[in-house]
Each structure stands twice: as C-alpha cells, then as structure tokens.
Tab-separated table of C-alpha atoms in Angstrom:
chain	number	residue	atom	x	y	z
A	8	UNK	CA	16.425	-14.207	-30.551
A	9	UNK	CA	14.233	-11.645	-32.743
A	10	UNK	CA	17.183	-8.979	-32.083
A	11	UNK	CA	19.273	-10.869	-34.229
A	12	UNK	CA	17.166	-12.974	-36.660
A	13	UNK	CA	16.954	-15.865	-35.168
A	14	UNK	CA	13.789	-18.476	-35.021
A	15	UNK	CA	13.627	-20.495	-32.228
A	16	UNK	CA	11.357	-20.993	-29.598
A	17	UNK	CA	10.615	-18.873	-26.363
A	18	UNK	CA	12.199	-20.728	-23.078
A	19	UNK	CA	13.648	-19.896	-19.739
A	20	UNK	CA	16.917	-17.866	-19.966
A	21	UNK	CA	19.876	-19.480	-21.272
A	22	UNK	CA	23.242	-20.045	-20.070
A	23	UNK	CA	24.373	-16.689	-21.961
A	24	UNK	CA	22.062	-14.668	-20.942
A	25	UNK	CA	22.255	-15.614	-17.645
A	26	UNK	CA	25.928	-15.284	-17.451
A	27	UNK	CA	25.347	-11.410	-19.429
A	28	UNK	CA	22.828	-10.581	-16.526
A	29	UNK	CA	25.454	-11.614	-13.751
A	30	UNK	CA	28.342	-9.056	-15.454
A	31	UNK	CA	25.909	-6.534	-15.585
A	32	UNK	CA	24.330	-6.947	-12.214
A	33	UNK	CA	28.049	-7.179	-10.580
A	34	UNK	CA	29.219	-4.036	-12.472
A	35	UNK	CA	26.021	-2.273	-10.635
A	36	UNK	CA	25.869	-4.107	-7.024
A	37	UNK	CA	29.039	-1.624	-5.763
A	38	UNK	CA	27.095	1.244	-6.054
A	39	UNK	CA	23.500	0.743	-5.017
A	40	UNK	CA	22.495	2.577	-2.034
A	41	UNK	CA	22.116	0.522	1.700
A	42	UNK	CA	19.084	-0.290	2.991
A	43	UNK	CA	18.988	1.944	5.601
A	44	UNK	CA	19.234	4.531	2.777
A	45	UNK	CA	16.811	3.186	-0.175
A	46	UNK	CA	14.561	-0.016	1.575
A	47	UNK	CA	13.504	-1.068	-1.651
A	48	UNK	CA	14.054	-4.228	-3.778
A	49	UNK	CA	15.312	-3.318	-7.150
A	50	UNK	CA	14.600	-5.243	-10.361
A	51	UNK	CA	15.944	-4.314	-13.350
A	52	UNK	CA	15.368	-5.948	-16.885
A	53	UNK	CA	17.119	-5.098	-20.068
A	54	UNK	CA	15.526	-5.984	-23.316
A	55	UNK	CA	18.232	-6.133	-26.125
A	56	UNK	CA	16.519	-5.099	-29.489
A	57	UNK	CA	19.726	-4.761	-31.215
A	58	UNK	CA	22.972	-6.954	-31.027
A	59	UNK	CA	26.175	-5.913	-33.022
A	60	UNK	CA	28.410	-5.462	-29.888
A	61	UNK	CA	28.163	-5.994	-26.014
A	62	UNK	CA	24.658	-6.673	-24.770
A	63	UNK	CA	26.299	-6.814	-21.623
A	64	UNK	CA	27.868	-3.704	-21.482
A	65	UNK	CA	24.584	-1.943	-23.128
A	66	UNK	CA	22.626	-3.476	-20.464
A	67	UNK	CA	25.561	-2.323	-17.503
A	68	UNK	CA	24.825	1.667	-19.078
A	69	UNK	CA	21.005	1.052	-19.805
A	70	UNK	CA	20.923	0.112	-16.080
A	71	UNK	CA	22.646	2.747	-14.677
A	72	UNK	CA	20.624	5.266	-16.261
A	73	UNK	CA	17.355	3.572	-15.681
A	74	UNK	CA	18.195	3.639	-11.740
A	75	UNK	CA	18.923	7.144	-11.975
A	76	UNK	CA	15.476	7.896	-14.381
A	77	UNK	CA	13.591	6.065	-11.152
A	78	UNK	CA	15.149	7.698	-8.449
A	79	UNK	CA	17.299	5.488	-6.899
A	80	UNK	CA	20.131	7.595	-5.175
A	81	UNK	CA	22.829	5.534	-6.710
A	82	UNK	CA	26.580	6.150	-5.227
A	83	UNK	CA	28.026	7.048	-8.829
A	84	UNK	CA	27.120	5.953	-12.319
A	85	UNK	CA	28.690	3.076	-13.823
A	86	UNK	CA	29.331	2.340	-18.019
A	87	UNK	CA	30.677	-0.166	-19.749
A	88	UNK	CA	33.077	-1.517	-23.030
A	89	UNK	CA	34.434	-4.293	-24.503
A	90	UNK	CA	37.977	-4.205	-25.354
A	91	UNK	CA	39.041	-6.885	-28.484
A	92	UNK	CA	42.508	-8.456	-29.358
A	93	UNK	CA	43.899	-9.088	-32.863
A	94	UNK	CA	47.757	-11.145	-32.265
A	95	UNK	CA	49.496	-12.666	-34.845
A	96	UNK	CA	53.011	-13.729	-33.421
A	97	UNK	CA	54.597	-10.599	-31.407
A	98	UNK	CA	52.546	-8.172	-33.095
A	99	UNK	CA	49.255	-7.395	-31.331
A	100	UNK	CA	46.342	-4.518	-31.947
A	101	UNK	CA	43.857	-3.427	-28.860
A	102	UNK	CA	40.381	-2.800	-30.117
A	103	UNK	CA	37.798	-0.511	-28.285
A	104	UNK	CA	34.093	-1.404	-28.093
A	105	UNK	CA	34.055	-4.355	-30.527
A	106	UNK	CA	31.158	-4.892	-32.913
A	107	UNK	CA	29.928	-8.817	-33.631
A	108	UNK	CA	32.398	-9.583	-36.447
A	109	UNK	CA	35.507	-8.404	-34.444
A	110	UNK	CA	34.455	-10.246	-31.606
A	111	UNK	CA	33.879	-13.495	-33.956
A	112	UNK	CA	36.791	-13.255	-35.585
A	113	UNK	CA	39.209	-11.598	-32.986
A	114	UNK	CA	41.144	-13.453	-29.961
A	115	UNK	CA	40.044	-11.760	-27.168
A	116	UNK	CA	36.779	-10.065	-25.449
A	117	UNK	CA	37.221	-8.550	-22.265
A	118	UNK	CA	34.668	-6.716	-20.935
A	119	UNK	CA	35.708	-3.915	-18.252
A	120	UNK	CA	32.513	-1.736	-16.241
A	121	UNK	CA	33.629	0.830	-14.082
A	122	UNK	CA	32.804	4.428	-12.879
A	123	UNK	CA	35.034	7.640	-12.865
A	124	UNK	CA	36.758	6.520	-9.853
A	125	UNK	CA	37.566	2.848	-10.669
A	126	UNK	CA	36.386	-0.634	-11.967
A	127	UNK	CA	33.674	-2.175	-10.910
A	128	UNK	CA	33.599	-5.610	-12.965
A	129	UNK	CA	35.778	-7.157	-15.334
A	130	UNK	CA	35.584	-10.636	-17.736
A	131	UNK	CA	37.720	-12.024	-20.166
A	132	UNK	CA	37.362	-14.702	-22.857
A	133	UNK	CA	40.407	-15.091	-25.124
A	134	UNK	CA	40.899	-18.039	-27.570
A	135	UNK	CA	44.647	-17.920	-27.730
A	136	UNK	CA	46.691	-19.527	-24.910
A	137	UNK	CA	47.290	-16.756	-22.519
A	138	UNK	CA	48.203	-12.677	-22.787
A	139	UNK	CA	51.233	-11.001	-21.708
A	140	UNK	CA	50.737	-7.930	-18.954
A	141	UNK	CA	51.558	-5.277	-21.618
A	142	UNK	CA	48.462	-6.700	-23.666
A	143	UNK	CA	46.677	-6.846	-20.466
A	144	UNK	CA	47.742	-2.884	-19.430
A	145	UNK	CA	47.297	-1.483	-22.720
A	146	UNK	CA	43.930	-2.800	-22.499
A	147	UNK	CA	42.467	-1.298	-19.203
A	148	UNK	CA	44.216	1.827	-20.251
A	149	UNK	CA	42.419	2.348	-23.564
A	150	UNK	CA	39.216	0.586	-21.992
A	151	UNK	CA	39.286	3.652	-18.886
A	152	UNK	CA	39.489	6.403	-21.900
A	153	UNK	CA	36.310	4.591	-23.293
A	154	UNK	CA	34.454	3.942	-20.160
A	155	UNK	CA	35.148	8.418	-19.323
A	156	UNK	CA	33.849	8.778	-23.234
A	157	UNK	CA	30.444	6.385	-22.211
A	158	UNK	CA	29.842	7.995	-18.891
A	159	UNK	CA	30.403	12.087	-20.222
A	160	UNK	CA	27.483	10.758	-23.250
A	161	UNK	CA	25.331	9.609	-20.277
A	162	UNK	CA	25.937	12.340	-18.114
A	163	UNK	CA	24.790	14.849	-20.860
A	164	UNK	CA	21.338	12.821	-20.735
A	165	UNK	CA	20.778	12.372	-17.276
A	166	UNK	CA	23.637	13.991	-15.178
A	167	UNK	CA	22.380	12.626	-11.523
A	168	UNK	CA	19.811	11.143	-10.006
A	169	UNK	CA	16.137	12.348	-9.963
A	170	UNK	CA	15.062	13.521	-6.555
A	171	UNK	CA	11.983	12.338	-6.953
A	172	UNK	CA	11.118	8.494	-7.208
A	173	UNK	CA	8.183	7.875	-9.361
A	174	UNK	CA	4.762	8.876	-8.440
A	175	UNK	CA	4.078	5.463	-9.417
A	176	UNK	CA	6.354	4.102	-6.906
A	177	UNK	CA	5.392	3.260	-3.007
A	178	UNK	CA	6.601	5.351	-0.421
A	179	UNK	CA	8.449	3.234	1.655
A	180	UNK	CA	9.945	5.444	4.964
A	181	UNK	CA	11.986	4.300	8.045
A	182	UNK	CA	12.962	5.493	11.263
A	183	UNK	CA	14.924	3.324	14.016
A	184	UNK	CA	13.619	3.950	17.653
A	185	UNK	CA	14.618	1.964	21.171
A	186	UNK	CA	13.957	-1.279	21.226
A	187	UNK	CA	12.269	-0.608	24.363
A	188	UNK	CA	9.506	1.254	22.717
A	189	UNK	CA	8.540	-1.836	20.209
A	190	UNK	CA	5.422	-2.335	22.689
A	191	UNK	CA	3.904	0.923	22.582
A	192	UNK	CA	4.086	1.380	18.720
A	193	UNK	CA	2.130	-1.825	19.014
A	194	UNK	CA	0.202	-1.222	21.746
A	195	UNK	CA	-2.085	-3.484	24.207
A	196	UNK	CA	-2.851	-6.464	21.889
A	197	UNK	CA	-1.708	-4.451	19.087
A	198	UNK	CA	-4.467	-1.884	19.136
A	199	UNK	CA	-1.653	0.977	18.456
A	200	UNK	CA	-0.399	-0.662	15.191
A	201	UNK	CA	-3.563	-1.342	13.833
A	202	UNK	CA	-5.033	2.367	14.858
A	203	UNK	CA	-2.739	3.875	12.543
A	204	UNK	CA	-2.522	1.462	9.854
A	205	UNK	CA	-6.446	2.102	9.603
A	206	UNK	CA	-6.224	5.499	9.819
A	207	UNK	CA	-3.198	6.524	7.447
A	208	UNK	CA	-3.360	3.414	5.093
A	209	UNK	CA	0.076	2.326	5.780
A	210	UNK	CA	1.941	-0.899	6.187
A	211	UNK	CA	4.191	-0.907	9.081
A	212	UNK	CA	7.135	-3.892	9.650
A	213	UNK	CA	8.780	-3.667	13.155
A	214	UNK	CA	12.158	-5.269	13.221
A	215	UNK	CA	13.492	-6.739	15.846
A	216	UNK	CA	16.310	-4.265	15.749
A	217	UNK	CA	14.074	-1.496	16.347
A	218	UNK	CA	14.046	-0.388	12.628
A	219	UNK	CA	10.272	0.626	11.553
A	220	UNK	CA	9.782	0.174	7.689
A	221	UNK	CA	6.277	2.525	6.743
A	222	UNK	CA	5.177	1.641	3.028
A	223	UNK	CA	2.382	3.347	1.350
A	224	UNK	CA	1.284	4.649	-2.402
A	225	UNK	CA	0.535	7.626	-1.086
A	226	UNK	CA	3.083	9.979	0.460
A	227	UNK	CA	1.317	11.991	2.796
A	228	UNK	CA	-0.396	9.085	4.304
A	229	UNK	CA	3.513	7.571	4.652
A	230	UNK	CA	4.452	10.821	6.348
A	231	UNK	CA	1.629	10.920	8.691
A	232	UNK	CA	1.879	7.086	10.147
A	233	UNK	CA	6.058	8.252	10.685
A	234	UNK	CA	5.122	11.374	12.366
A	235	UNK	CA	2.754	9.266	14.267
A	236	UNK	CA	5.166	7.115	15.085
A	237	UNK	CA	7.818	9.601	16.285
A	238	UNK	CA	5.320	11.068	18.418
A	239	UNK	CA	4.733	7.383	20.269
A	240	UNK	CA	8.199	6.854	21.261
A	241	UNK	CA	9.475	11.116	21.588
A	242	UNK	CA	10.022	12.169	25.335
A	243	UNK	CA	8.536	15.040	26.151
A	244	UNK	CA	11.059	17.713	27.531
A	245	UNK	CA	10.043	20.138	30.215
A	246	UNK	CA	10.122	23.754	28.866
A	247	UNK	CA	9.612	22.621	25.741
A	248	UNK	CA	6.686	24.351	23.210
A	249	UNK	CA	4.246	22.054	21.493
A	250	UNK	CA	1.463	22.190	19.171
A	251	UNK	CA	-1.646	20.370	21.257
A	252	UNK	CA	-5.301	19.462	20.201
A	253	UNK	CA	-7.836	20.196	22.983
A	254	UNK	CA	-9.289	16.753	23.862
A	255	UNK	CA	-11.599	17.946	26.671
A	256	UNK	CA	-12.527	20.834	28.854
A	257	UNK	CA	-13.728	21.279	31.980
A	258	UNK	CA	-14.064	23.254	35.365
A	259	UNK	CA	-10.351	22.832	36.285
A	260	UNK	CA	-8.757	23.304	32.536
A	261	UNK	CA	-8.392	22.206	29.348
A	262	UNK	CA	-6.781	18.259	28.477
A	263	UNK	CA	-4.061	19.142	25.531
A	264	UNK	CA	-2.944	16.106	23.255
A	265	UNK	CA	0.405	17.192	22.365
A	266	UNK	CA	1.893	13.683	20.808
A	267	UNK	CA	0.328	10.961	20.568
A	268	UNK	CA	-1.336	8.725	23.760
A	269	UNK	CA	0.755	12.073	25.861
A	270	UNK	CA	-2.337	14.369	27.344
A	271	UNK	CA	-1.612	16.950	30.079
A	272	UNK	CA	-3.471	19.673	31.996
A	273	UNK	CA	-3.869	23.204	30.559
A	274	UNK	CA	-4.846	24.458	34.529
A	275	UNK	CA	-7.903	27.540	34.088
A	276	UNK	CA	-4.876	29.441	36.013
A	277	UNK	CA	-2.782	28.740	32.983
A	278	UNK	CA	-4.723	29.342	30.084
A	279	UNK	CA	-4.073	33.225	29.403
A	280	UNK	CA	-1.534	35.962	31.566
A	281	UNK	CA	-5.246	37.813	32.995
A	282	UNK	CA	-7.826	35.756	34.922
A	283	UNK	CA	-9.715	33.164	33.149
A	284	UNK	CA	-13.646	33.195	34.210
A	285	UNK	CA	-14.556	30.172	32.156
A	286	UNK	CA	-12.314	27.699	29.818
A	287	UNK	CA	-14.848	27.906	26.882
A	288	UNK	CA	-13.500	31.718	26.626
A	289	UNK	CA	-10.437	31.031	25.434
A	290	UNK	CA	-10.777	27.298	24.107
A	291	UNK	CA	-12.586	24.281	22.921
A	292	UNK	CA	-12.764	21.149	21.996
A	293	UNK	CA	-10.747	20.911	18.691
A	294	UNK	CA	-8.937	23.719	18.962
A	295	UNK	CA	-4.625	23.469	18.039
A	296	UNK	CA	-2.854	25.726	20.646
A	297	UNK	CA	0.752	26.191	21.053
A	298	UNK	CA	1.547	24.858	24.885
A	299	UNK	CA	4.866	24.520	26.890
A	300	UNK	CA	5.499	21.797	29.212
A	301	UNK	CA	5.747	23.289	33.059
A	302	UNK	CA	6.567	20.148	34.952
A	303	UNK	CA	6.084	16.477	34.704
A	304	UNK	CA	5.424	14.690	38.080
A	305	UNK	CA	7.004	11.551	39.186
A	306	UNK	CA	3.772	9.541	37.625
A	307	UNK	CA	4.767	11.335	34.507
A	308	UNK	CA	1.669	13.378	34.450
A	309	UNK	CA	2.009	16.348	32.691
A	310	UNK	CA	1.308	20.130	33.513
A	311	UNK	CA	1.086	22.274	30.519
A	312	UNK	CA	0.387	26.052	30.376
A	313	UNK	CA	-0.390	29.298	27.536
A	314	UNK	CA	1.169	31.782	29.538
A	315	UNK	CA	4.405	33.058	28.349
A	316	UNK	CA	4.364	32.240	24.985
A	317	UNK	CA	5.285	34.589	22.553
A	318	UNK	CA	3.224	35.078	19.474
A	319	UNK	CA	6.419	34.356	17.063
A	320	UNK	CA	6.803	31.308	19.218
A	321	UNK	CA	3.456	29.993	18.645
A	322	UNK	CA	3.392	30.543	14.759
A	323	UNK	CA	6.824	28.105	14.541
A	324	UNK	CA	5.437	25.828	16.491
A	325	UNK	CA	1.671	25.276	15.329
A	326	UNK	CA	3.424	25.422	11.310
A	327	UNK	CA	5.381	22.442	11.850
C-alpha cells in the first residue's frame, strides 16, 4: 500500500493483486519459449511504486521487457492498456489508458494485452448493465493503436532479446539421445554419471524420454559434461577423422581415445606413410592426434590409423 498512501499492515497477497498477477501472467504465458527451447523456470515479480492507472498493464510491459533484459528468447513482446467508458444514454466516449480518477468515476475498464500480431489477454469490468458491439469494437480498435504506440516506446529501449542470459544465471543445456543409451550415460552402478558430474561440476537429470537436462554456473563446465555426453552415446563411423588422446603405447601401436569409453589401435604399421622403428618416435602418452577410423570388427573393436591424413584435415579436426 506505500505506492498509494495507504497504512495498513504487511500480509499475504490480496484478492486484487492476485487477480492483477493472473492478467499479467496470461497476457505473457502465449509467448514464452518451450522447454525444449529455454528449460528454465521463470519467476517474475513486479513491484508497483506508483499507481495512477493500470498496475496490471504496467506490470504486463515491465514483464515483457524484464524477460527480454534476462535473456529469455521470448516469441514476441507483449504491452498492455486500459481502455475506459463514459455513457450517458446513447451518447458514449472511449478513453485510452485511463488514469485512477477516470477509472473511479467512469463505467467501464477493460484491459486488452496483446503483441503486434494479436491479443493475448483481455478483462472487462463495467458498472452499467451491458455494452453494445459498437462500444465493444470501437474499443479494441483504439486499444490496438495504443498497444502499437506501447510496444514502438519499448522497442526503442530494448528492441529484442539479449543473446546472452545473465552471467549470473545457471547454464542449464539439453540434448535428447536414444533411450537405449540411458545405461551407458549412467554407467555400471552409475559410475559414468557420477565421473563426469565430479569432473565438470555439473548436474545431470536423465528423463525417461531420453532428454538429458546439464545445469551448471559455469558455462564451460556445462559445455564440457554435453560434449561428454555426446561422445557416450555418438557411433563412430568408419572413414571418419577424429581428434584422439594417446592412452597407452606399446610394441604393437599406440591405444587412441577418440570419444569417450571408445579406444582403438593406432597399429606401428599405421602410425606415419615411412616405416615406424619405435612408437615413442612419433607419439606418447598424452599426445592429441588427428586419426581416421579404418575398420571396426564384428566385436566392435576399432582399427585406427595416421596415414593419409592431410595436414588441412588434421588442423579442422584437432580445432573442434
């Protein structure tokens, strides 16, 4: 009540402004994003400091643009007015964005929310008996010239949303993969899951859909656990170029990591196009090569080899 003078103590909402937060959050609902597209909750609280016309409608704009300050990719953005009604007998007068006194005094507030396109949420209170449909379609008309007016002001401000969320914000990724590979993203006993989640930081929820939601504060650390991820359920292709880690070496060849828990066999043949006298020549343990995928055996072993790889080749792949 201290927007408006009044003295009275601090309780739960009341009926109005529960009723003003239900306009406003209908007006918005139609154009949040999915949440395939944005898996966040949203909460969004407007503090009126001011009231001498449509706390409602200021919160519906406030809203918008606060959703588009924080990043949320919202579908289009939505504003807000409230239309009044002055009728004596068969004469009638349509006001646009009513302050306090007109709505006190007048016989009609009806509230219309909308974006370029169309409306989004509408509410009426009248005190009279009823309105005829030219009231009713002189209305919307002059409330659509109003709501264009709100929306090019808000536009000048802020004209889409940011790109960025906040750094403030968690990172909060997903990726949908076969339902079939559920058990090796979680591994034997769930020794998978909980390798990444202690290595990258991340939280990681495994619907039973197959969708994988990957929360973290930090962004990189997000990124890594879904590139982990992709790497756990991704088929390798024969012929196909990777970027490998050399796990081991030995007599025969070198063992290349090229995604994760997927090892094959560099052969000492394969290493280089000229004869190879001893693996530590040309790698070690450590070391990020570029390898393609020769074959992959009916136990799905793989046989990986150097030769034949162009240098342009190898620079794409070990940049990605």
């Amino acid at each position: 009540g201290y927007s408006v003078g009044e003295v009275k103590p601090s309780r739960t909402p009341a009926r109005r402004e529960i009723g003003h937060g239900a306009l406003a959050e209908r007006a918005i609902l139609p154009i949040l994003p999915d949440k395939e597209h944005f898996p966040y909750t949203i909460r969004v609280i407007s503090e009126v400091l001011e009231s001498n016309g449509s706390t409602s409608m200021a919160s519906t704009c406030g809203s918008t643009l606060s959703l588009m300050d924080a990043g949320v990719p919202i579908k289009a953005p939505i504003a807000g007015v409230a239309m009044g009604l002055i009728k004596e007998g068969d004469k009638f007068a349509i006001l646009t964005d009513i302050q306090g006194i007109e709505d006190f005094l007048g016989d009609m507030d009806f509230k219309v929310t909308g974006s370029k396109k169309g409306i989004s949420a509408l509410q009426m209170d009248i005190k009279i008996q009823g309105i005829t449909l030219e009231i009713m379609k002189i209305a919307l008309e002059q409330a659509k010239i109003a709501r264009l007016h709100i929306l090019e002001k808000m536009l000048e401000v802020l004209p889409k949303p940011r790109t960025e969320l906040s750094k403030w914000a968690p990172r909060i990724l997903t990726l949908k993969v076969d339902i079939s590979n559920i058990s090796t993203i979680i591994g034997p006993g769930g020794k998978m899951i909980r390798r990444i989640t202690e290595e990258t930081g991340a939280k990681i929820d495994i619907e039973d859909d197959g969708t994988v939601l990957i929360a973290s504060p930090d962004t990189d650390k997000a990124f890594k656990a879904k590139k982990w991820i992709q790497g756990l359920v991704e088929k390798v292709q024969p012929g196909a170029i990777y970027s490998g880690k050399v796990m081991r070496v030995g007599p025969i060849g070198a063992f290349v990591e090229i995604l994760p828990n997927k090892e094959g066999l560099v052969h000492i043949s394969q290493l280089q196009d000229k004869r190879t006298e001893r693996v530590e020549d040309v790698v070690k343990v450590g070391d990020v090569i570029a390898v393609r995928v020769r074959e992959i055996d009916e136990r799905g072993r793989l046989s990986l080899t150097m030769r034949g790889i162009t240098k342009e080749e190898a620079e794409k792949v070990l940049a990605e």
